[in-house]
Amino acid sequence: MIPFAHRFIALARERSPLCLGIDPSAELLDHWGLSDDAEGVRRFCGIVLDAAVELVPMMKPQMAFFERHGSAGYAEAAAAVAQIRAQGALCLVDAKRGDIASTMEGYAAAIFESTDGLGADAVTLNPYLGFETLEPVISRAQVTGGGVFVVVRSTNPGARLLQTARLSDGRSVAEALADEITAHNASIGGDIGPVGSVIGSTLTEEDTTIVKRLPRSLILAPGLGAQGAEMSDVVRKFGAVRGRIVPTISRGILRHGPDRTHLRDAIKRYRDAAWSIWDTAQAGASA
Amino acid sequence: MIPFAHRFIALARERSPLCLGIDPSAELLDHWGLSDDAEGVRRFCGIVLDAAVELVPMMKPQMAFFERHGSAGYAEAAAAVAQIRAQGALCLVDAKRGDIASTMEGYAAAIFESTDGLGADAVTLNPYLGFETLEPVISRAQVTGGGVFVVVRSTNPGARLLQTARLSDGRSVAEALADEITAHNASIGGDIGPVGSVIGSTLTEEDTTIVKRLPRSLILAPGLGAQGAEMSDVVRKFGAVRGRIVPTISRGILRHGPDRTHLRDAIKRYRDAAWSIWDTAQAGASA
C-alpha cells in the first residue's frame, strides 16, 4: 500500500502539483449551455475530465454541486470519482464533513469504501467539533492508502475571528489545529503524513506563517484564479513549503469551457504556472 | 408562510418537543437483523417512522448513515424526508454542512429544494468557516419557511479547546457565534428566529450559561440517552430556556427496535419526559 502523499508527489512530479476543482454550479452549467440537472452535471464532468486527461495529478469534485440534484446527482459524483481514477489521477472529494466521531465513522465509509461508497482517494474535513472527531476518517484513509485535508485557515472575511481566537496557552485555534495535524503525521512516521491541511492562498503573509507548523503535511491552497490569488502569490507566501503545496483551481479554469480546446489550454497554463512552485523548490533544495 | 420556529412550537405543544434521531448505523442495522445496504436502511426507516406516527414533532435523519450506501442510500434519505413530512412531522436533516458561501448555495438547494433536493424543513450547519458563510442556507431556509441549527457547543472532549478559545474582545468562539445567531434572529423580527443552535446536553452547568446569549433561538440538545445525559439534566441545566429546548435522542430509543411496540413504548417514555421540560416552562411562566 503506497501512502497517499507519496502517490500524490509521484504524480505531481510528472504532471505538476495542480489540483483541478470540478464545480458543476448552477452558474457554470448555465454558462456552458447545459441543463441544470443530473444529466447536465454528467455532461459537464465528461467534458472537464476529457480535457484534463494526463494533465493533472488530482481532481476535486465539490459535493455540494452534485447533491443539488439529489440521489441522481450523488450518483454522478460517484461516476466522476471512478472516471478520475480510471484516468490515472487521484480524486479528492471536497465534502468538508465534520461531526462527532461515531457519525464520522459513517462518512469514512461513504467516502472511502469502494463498493457502496464513493471510493475516493481523499476528502476535505471540517474541524469545528475538534481534531479528535476526525480520527475515524483518518484511520480509514490510512487503511486504504488515502488522505484527508483538514480546513485550517480559510480566507473568507468571517473566518478570521474564529480561526485566530486564542487558546489559554496563547496559540490560535488554527495554530493548535496545525500542531495536532503535525503530531498525528509524526506518529505515523515517514516524511509527509496522511493528514493534509487546507490554507487559503489569499491570506496575508503574516497569516501564512502558520505553514511553518505543518512540516509533515500536504497543503491544499484554494483561492487561485477566480478568488483573486495568482500563482506568484503562492510562490512568495508559501515559499517555505512549496514542495508540498497543492494549488487548487476551479472557476478560474472552468469558465473557459465548454470548448475542450480552450479548457485544456487553460489547464495547461495553470499547470505550467504550478510547475514553477515545485521547480523553485527543487532549485532551492539544490542551491 | 408560517416560520419554522412557529411550526415547531405548534407541533411541540401537541406532541412534546422531542426530536427523534434516525441513525441507520452499521451497528444498529446489525442489532436489528437488517442487511447493511440501502434495502436495510429503507426497512429500518420504515419501522422507525411507523413506530413514531403522531408521537414526535420532528425527526432527524443523520446523513452520514445514508451516504454510507452511496446514491442508493441518498435516495433513501430523500424518501425518509418525504415520509416524515407526509406523517405531519418536521424533518431536520443532520448534515453539519460548512463551507464557503458560494458552495453553501449548493447545499442550500440540496437541502431545501423540493424537486431535485431533499425538500427538508431544517438542517444542521457547521460554522468553522465563519457565521457569514452560512448566510445562503439561512436565506433559503427563510424563503421556504425552513430553519437551520448551527453547532455552537458540542460536548465531545476535543471540542472544548476550539469552542472556548477567546477572541480579542474576551468572548469565546461559542459566545461570539451565539451573539451572531441572536443578532441575525433579531434582524428578522418575531420572538424566535430561523437560526437555531446545537448545544450538547452533557455540558457542565458553567458551560450551559451560553444559552443566556440565545434568547431568540431554538436550542437542539443532543446527548440524551446513549450519550449519558438524562432529561432531568436538561431541565436543570437549560431551565432558563426550557420552552425553546429541543431534546434529541437517537440510539437511546433506537436500541429498543426492531420490535414496533418496544420502539413505540421507548419513544413514548422519552416523549413524556420531554413534556416535563415544557410543562415546567409553562408552570414557570404562570407562577
XYZ file of C-alpha atoms in Angstrom:
574
model
C 0.000 0.000 0.000
C 1.647 3.235 -1.123
C 0.698 6.134 1.199
C -1.445 8.893 -0.274
C 1.171 11.643 -0.007
C 3.700 9.511 -1.879
C 1.202 8.736 -4.612
C 0.400 12.427 -4.942
C 4.028 13.517 -5.062
C 4.974 10.884 -7.652
C 2.136 12.071 -9.913
C 2.887 15.735 -9.233
C 6.461 15.245 -10.492
C 5.014 14.031 -13.813
C 2.019 16.347 -14.112
C 2.690 19.376 -11.856
C 1.055 19.742 -8.419
C -2.116 21.398 -9.786
C -5.446 20.163 -8.388
C -8.397 20.816 -10.699
C -11.683 21.585 -8.941
C -14.873 20.223 -10.525
C -17.708 22.610 -9.627
C -20.862 21.996 -11.681
C -22.593 25.003 -10.126
C -25.853 26.422 -11.483
C -23.845 29.380 -12.803
C -21.322 27.256 -14.726
C -23.921 24.843 -16.114
C -25.774 27.876 -17.469
C -22.570 29.421 -18.848
C -21.840 26.140 -20.642
C -25.366 25.879 -22.069
C -26.092 22.701 -20.103
C -29.321 21.784 -18.328
C -29.379 22.353 -14.562
C -29.997 18.716 -13.677
C -28.103 15.458 -13.176
C -27.796 14.989 -16.949
C -26.200 18.443 -17.242
C -23.803 17.547 -14.419
C -22.864 14.308 -16.208
C -22.087 16.129 -19.445
C -20.158 18.825 -17.550
C -17.967 16.214 -15.848
C -17.452 14.347 -19.115
C -16.111 17.477 -20.804
C -13.851 18.507 -17.894
C -12.404 15.033 -17.401
C -11.750 14.608 -21.102
C -9.989 17.988 -21.279
C -7.835 17.143 -18.244
C -6.575 13.734 -19.391
C -2.961 13.215 -18.237
C -2.536 16.882 -17.317
C -3.195 16.991 -13.559
C -2.350 14.661 -10.659
C -5.589 15.245 -8.737
C -9.152 16.426 -9.303
C -11.555 17.708 -6.668
C -15.320 17.330 -7.196
C -17.276 19.691 -4.915
C -20.056 17.558 -3.402
C -22.471 20.471 -2.840
C -22.924 20.888 -6.590
C -23.701 17.196 -7.040
C -26.028 16.996 -4.022
C -28.080 19.846 -5.542
C -29.543 17.162 -7.785
C -30.331 14.620 -5.082
C -29.550 10.944 -5.434
C -29.159 11.270 -9.209
C -26.549 13.981 -8.625
C -24.881 11.878 -5.943
C -24.634 9.034 -8.465
C -22.881 11.432 -10.872
C -20.337 12.227 -8.150
C -19.606 8.511 -7.751
C -19.278 8.165 -11.521
C -16.893 11.140 -11.662
C -14.715 9.670 -8.888
C -14.479 6.366 -10.771
C -13.640 8.079 -14.057
C -10.999 10.335 -12.473
C -9.289 7.269 -11.006
C -9.631 5.351 -14.275
C -7.751 8.205 -15.956
C -4.870 7.710 -13.537
C -5.465 10.825 -11.414
C -6.235 10.957 -7.701
C -9.684 12.048 -6.568
C -10.138 14.390 -3.596
C -13.808 14.649 -2.641
C -14.493 18.175 -1.391
C -17.160 17.468 1.229
C -15.914 19.351 4.353
C -17.560 16.762 6.594
C -17.355 17.453 10.339
C -19.410 15.786 13.095
C -18.926 13.681 16.233
C -16.692 10.618 15.928
C -19.455 7.987 15.748
C -21.017 9.892 12.849
C -17.645 10.360 11.173
C -17.412 6.530 11.006
C -20.344 6.749 8.620
C -18.743 9.456 6.495
C -15.472 7.495 6.417
C -17.292 4.589 4.777
C -19.231 6.940 2.476
C -16.026 8.492 1.161
C -13.524 5.633 1.062
C -15.469 2.377 0.613
C -15.209 1.252 -2.986
C -18.364 -0.880 -3.214
C -21.217 1.207 -1.765
C -19.252 4.399 -1.075
C -17.576 6.895 -3.390
C -14.227 5.060 -3.408
C -12.263 8.312 -3.325
C -8.563 8.808 -2.539
C -9.024 11.742 -0.175
C -11.578 14.056 1.423
C -11.709 17.539 2.939
C -12.776 17.760 6.608
C -14.169 20.484 8.879
C -12.700 20.539 12.419
C -15.227 22.611 14.432
C -16.050 19.633 16.663
C -12.376 19.083 17.457
C -9.495 17.285 15.750
C -10.231 14.065 17.645
C -13.603 13.695 15.913
C -11.796 13.333 12.572
C -9.905 10.253 13.742
C -12.281 7.610 12.250
C -11.886 9.181 8.809
C -8.114 9.472 9.149
C -7.867 5.822 10.280
C -9.949 4.636 7.356
C -7.874 6.745 4.968
C -4.673 5.161 6.237
C -6.026 1.639 5.723
C -6.927 2.381 2.096
C -3.818 4.438 1.259
C -5.975 7.551 1.285
C -5.605 11.028 2.702
C -7.571 13.841 4.319
C -7.266 17.628 4.101
C -8.421 19.477 7.223
C -9.544 23.108 6.884
C -7.078 25.108 8.998
C -7.292 28.706 7.725
C -9.805 29.926 5.189
C -9.681 33.413 3.737
C -13.311 34.467 3.621
C -13.787 37.611 5.775
C -15.804 35.978 8.571
C -13.331 33.162 9.163
C -10.662 35.242 10.854
C -12.461 35.860 14.182
C -12.965 32.178 14.874
C -9.775 30.754 13.403
C -7.476 33.274 15.104
C -9.157 33.110 18.545
C -6.643 32.232 21.285
C -6.416 29.172 23.474
C -5.334 29.653 27.096
C -1.740 28.763 26.074
C -1.635 31.643 23.583
C -1.861 29.633 20.378
C -4.586 30.456 17.880
C -7.272 27.906 17.007
C -5.602 27.397 13.626
C -2.138 27.027 15.200
C -3.365 24.450 17.710
C -5.017 22.524 14.906
C -1.817 22.661 12.844
C 0.095 21.237 15.817
C -2.404 18.381 16.149
C -2.044 17.612 12.441
C 1.750 17.609 12.731
C 1.696 15.394 15.827
C -0.587 12.921 14.093
C 1.549 12.797 10.959
C 4.695 12.369 13.086
C 3.059 9.433 14.880
C 2.621 7.672 11.515
C 6.265 8.128 10.570
C 7.668 8.937 7.132
C 8.288 12.428 5.816
C 4.772 13.522 4.845
C 1.725 12.026 6.579
C -1.868 11.311 5.542
C -3.306 14.438 7.175
C -3.120 17.391 4.819
C -4.238 20.958 5.540
C -6.380 23.485 3.700
C -4.950 27.012 3.860
C -6.340 29.766 1.667
C -3.915 31.263 -0.817
C -5.248 34.805 -0.350
C -4.131 35.056 3.297
C -1.772 37.818 4.331
C 1.897 36.924 4.591
C 1.618 37.198 8.367
C -1.155 34.615 8.400
C 0.688 32.210 6.151
C 3.439 31.768 8.761
C 1.174 29.015 10.051
C 2.586 26.701 7.392
C 5.810 26.546 9.426
C 3.857 24.474 11.945
C 2.977 21.945 9.241
C 6.289 20.361 8.229
C 4.731 16.937 7.524
C 1.555 17.962 5.703
C 0.473 18.442 2.117
C -1.108 21.893 1.934
C -4.124 22.413 -0.312
C -4.245 26.087 -1.277
C -7.579 27.202 -2.771
C -8.329 30.730 -3.894
C -6.350 30.925 -7.117
C -7.875 32.474 -10.220
C -11.485 33.430 -9.578
C -10.867 34.158 -5.902
C -8.036 36.559 -6.607
C -4.686 34.955 -5.843
C -2.079 34.457 -8.519
C 0.459 31.644 -8.684
C 3.223 34.145 -7.940
C 1.468 34.913 -4.626
C 1.604 31.235 -3.776
C 5.318 31.025 -4.556
C 6.007 34.078 -2.421
C 3.770 33.285 0.563
C 4.270 29.552 0.712
C 7.902 29.512 -0.311
C 8.969 27.626 2.810
C 6.793 24.645 1.933
C 6.457 24.943 -1.814
C 7.418 21.331 -2.489
C 4.268 20.309 -0.585
C 1.804 22.939 -1.773
C -1.164 21.769 -3.842
C -2.606 24.809 -5.614
C -6.236 24.162 -6.488
C -8.275 25.985 -9.112
C -11.892 25.604 -10.116
C -13.760 28.536 -11.664
C -10.564 30.168 -12.958
C -10.215 27.230 -15.335
C -13.829 26.094 -15.749
C -15.017 29.488 -17.013
C -13.047 28.735 -20.213
C -15.407 25.842 -21.090
C -17.274 24.181 -22.606
C -14.902 24.224 -25.578
C -12.488 21.342 -24.980
C -9.502 23.088 -26.544
C -9.989 26.306 -24.581
C -10.466 24.304 -21.405
C -7.372 22.162 -21.998
C -5.330 25.252 -22.816
C -6.444 26.882 -19.554
C -5.486 23.766 -17.591
C -2.082 23.762 -19.307
C -1.472 27.428 -18.470
C -2.209 26.872 -14.771
C -0.281 23.601 -14.816
C 2.779 25.368 -16.207
C 2.436 28.071 -13.562
C 2.064 25.376 -10.892
C 5.293 23.740 -12.097
C 7.084 26.932 -11.160
C 6.294 26.329 -7.495
C 7.898 22.938 -7.410
C 10.738 23.853 -9.793
C 11.653 26.693 -7.466
C 11.534 24.277 -4.560
C 13.916 21.907 -6.338
C 16.216 24.776 -7.247
C 16.155 25.870 -3.611
C 16.940 22.374 -2.402
C 19.935 22.014 -4.737
C 21.279 25.532 -4.104
C -45.672 31.150 5.059
C -45.510 30.134 8.716
C -41.955 30.481 10.071
C -40.174 27.267 11.059
C -39.944 28.041 14.783
C -43.697 28.660 14.925
C -44.421 25.417 13.111
C -42.154 23.540 15.511
C -43.655 25.097 18.626
C -47.235 24.445 17.497
C -46.402 20.765 16.932
C -44.385 20.533 20.157
C -47.433 21.671 22.129
C -49.354 18.706 20.713
C -46.597 16.086 20.674
C -43.915 17.232 23.171
C -40.657 18.873 21.994
C -38.832 15.553 21.472
C -36.796 15.211 18.268
C -36.215 11.586 17.216
C -32.869 10.907 15.528
C -32.829 8.375 12.695
C -29.378 6.756 12.649
C -29.254 3.631 10.470
C -25.650 2.929 11.525
C -23.906 -0.363 10.754
C -24.198 -1.217 14.449
C -27.977 -0.661 14.621
C -28.720 -2.383 11.306
C -26.854 -5.408 12.656
C -28.658 -5.202 16.008
C -31.992 -5.145 14.173
C -31.035 -8.094 11.945
C -31.180 -5.967 8.794
C -28.792 -6.070 5.851
C -26.096 -3.379 5.787
C -27.198 -1.864 2.486
C -29.742 0.602 1.094
C -32.515 -2.003 1.380
C -31.694 -2.446 5.080
C -31.753 1.327 5.545
C -35.154 1.504 3.844
C -36.618 -1.169 6.138
C -35.031 0.489 9.188
C -36.624 3.840 8.325
C -39.966 2.201 7.612
C -40.040 0.632 11.078
C -38.929 3.788 12.917
C -41.344 6.063 11.084
C -44.237 3.698 11.623
C -43.463 3.444 15.341
C -43.234 7.240 15.666
C -46.527 8.133 13.963
C -48.098 11.158 15.668
C -45.736 10.935 18.658
C -42.985 13.442 17.851
C -42.950 16.895 16.224
C -39.632 16.427 14.428
C -37.339 13.662 13.167
C -33.663 13.970 12.340
C -32.113 11.618 9.771
C -28.297 11.557 10.083
C -26.979 11.888 6.521
C -23.678 10.058 7.192
C -25.540 6.790 7.697
C -27.408 7.201 4.417
C -24.347 8.301 2.436
C -22.583 5.101 3.549
C -24.638 3.425 0.831
C -23.905 5.901 -1.952
C -26.595 7.232 -4.264
C -28.993 4.417 -3.281
C -28.581 5.436 0.359
C -29.000 9.093 -0.548
C -32.272 8.185 -2.286
C -33.434 6.518 0.945
C -32.705 9.760 2.810
C -34.904 11.662 0.356
C -37.639 9.034 0.760
C -37.410 9.286 4.559
C -37.699 13.088 4.443
C -40.817 12.825 2.277
C -42.389 10.187 4.526
C -41.641 12.152 7.718
C -43.357 15.191 6.244
C -46.259 13.086 4.942
C -46.784 11.904 8.536
C -47.149 15.514 9.644
C -43.797 15.832 11.418
C -40.985 18.239 10.585
C -37.762 16.889 9.119
C -34.378 18.181 10.295
C -31.583 16.829 8.086
C -28.496 16.297 10.232
C -25.764 17.077 7.699
C -23.479 19.562 9.539
C -22.577 21.228 6.247
C -19.986 24.010 6.437
C -18.047 25.549 3.533
C -17.513 28.908 1.809
C -20.631 30.870 0.884
C -20.651 30.070 -2.846
C -20.541 26.360 -2.004
C -23.205 26.769 0.674
C -25.529 27.991 -2.113
C -25.277 24.468 -3.480
C -26.002 22.850 -0.132
C -28.947 25.200 0.406
C -30.561 23.865 -2.759
C -29.617 20.273 -1.885
C -31.369 20.513 1.481
C -34.399 22.725 0.835
C -35.375 22.362 -2.833
C -38.374 20.079 -3.103
C -37.928 18.870 -6.681
C -34.296 17.748 -7.035
C -33.210 18.319 -3.425
C -34.216 16.663 -0.168
C -37.101 19.069 0.497
C -36.355 19.170 4.228
C -37.659 21.642 6.824
C -34.328 22.286 8.517
C -30.631 21.388 8.510
C -27.691 21.366 10.931
C -24.703 23.556 9.972
C -21.005 23.669 10.939
C -19.597 27.198 11.467
C -15.784 26.700 11.247
C -15.587 28.921 8.147
C -17.434 31.731 9.922
C -21.092 32.567 10.532
C -21.268 34.662 7.368
C -20.673 31.584 5.190
C -23.953 30.110 6.435
C -25.973 33.031 5.091
C -27.035 31.419 1.770
C -28.542 28.475 3.654
C -30.276 30.722 6.193
C -31.703 32.878 3.384
C -33.018 29.863 1.531
C -34.498 28.493 4.754
C -36.369 31.735 5.366
C -37.866 31.713 1.865
C -39.209 28.184 2.311
C -40.333 28.582 5.936
C -37.410 26.425 6.996
C -34.811 26.620 9.735
C -31.176 25.886 10.487
C -29.397 24.671 13.629
C -25.795 25.868 13.958
C -23.382 23.828 16.095
C -22.343 26.183 18.908
C -21.042 23.924 21.702
C -20.553 20.201 21.410
C -19.608 18.034 24.372
C -17.083 15.603 22.934
C -13.747 16.011 24.807
C -11.780 17.578 21.917
C -14.332 20.293 21.227
C -13.627 22.413 24.280
C -10.209 23.784 23.221
C -11.541 25.218 19.977
C -15.017 26.293 21.052
C -13.836 28.067 24.223
C -10.863 29.858 22.611
C -11.033 33.632 23.181
C -11.464 36.430 20.678
C -9.552 39.657 21.278
C -12.673 41.135 22.940
C -12.701 38.346 25.547
C -15.678 36.382 24.262
C -15.263 32.699 23.500
C -15.717 31.362 19.978
C -19.035 29.836 21.038
C -20.189 33.063 22.712
C -19.348 35.159 19.656
C -21.238 32.693 17.481
C -24.232 32.814 19.829
C -24.217 36.615 19.561
C -24.190 36.411 15.764
C -27.119 33.995 15.853
C -29.064 36.296 18.164
C -28.312 39.358 16.045
C -29.485 37.560 12.935
C -32.697 36.347 14.553
C -33.352 39.851 15.917
C -32.946 41.287 12.411
C -35.767 39.005 11.206
C -38.148 40.134 13.925
C -40.603 37.980 15.859
C -39.843 36.193 19.088
C -37.895 33.162 17.861
C -35.946 33.319 14.612
C -34.990 30.768 11.947
C -31.446 30.241 13.255
C -31.387 27.577 15.941
C -28.358 26.389 17.909
C -26.916 22.982 18.743
C -25.686 22.763 22.342
C -24.746 19.418 23.879
C -26.833 18.348 26.859
C -23.833 16.859 28.711
C -22.065 20.219 29.139
C -21.209 21.435 32.622
C -23.587 23.914 34.186
C -20.928 26.608 33.760
C -20.789 25.931 30.030
C -24.548 25.979 29.596
C -24.684 29.639 30.648
C -24.138 30.267 26.950
C -27.865 29.727 26.376
C -28.469 33.115 28.002
C -26.941 34.651 24.879
C -29.536 32.883 22.718
C -32.885 34.423 23.678
C -34.335 34.114 20.167
C -33.126 30.641 19.188
C -34.494 27.118 19.325
C -31.829 25.006 21.034
C -31.263 21.455 19.836
C -29.776 19.454 22.729
C -28.236 16.130 21.673
C -26.557 13.709 24.064
C -29.570 12.253 25.861
C -29.783 8.534 26.500
C -26.846 6.747 24.874
C -24.514 9.706 25.361
C -25.191 9.933 29.071
C -27.471 12.871 29.831
C -30.880 12.381 31.407
C -33.934 14.536 30.840
C -33.636 15.825 34.410
C -30.171 17.181 33.489
C -31.746 19.093 30.625
C -34.416 20.583 32.871
C -31.782 21.642 35.392
C -29.123 22.978 33.027
C -31.350 24.571 30.437
C -34.052 25.798 32.797
C -33.734 29.380 31.626
C -34.707 28.461 28.087
C -36.699 25.290 28.557
C -39.643 26.443 26.445
C -37.264 26.523 23.466
C -35.188 23.407 24.113
C -35.469 20.571 21.620
C -34.090 17.415 23.275
C -32.957 14.956 20.613
C -32.448 11.240 21.090
C -31.273 8.600 18.647
C -29.582 5.442 19.943
C -31.255 5.675 23.348
C -34.566 4.968 21.599
C -33.429 3.025 18.524
C -31.678 0.329 20.557
C -35.181 -0.818 21.602
C -36.023 -1.869 17.995
C -36.821 -3.549 15.740
C -39.965 -4.565 17.625
C -42.525 -1.859 16.827
C -44.202 -1.988 20.243
C -40.934 -1.771 22.185
C -39.805 1.069 19.947
C -43.072 2.983 20.274
C -43.021 2.488 24.051
C -39.466 3.876 24.212
C -40.493 6.910 22.143
C -43.460 7.463 24.484
C -41.261 7.270 27.597
C -38.866 9.908 26.261
C -41.767 11.956 24.945
C -43.367 12.010 28.375
C -40.036 13.006 29.918
C -39.653 15.713 27.268
C -43.107 17.065 28.155
C -41.772 17.771 31.622
C -39.373 20.353 30.216
C -42.102 22.367 28.581
C -44.658 21.784 31.322
C -42.153 23.165 33.800
C -41.636 26.119 31.496
C -45.368 26.784 31.378
C -45.618 26.395 35.144
C -42.718 28.825 35.478
C -44.385 31.308 33.149
C -47.659 31.233 35.084
C -46.035 31.272 38.527
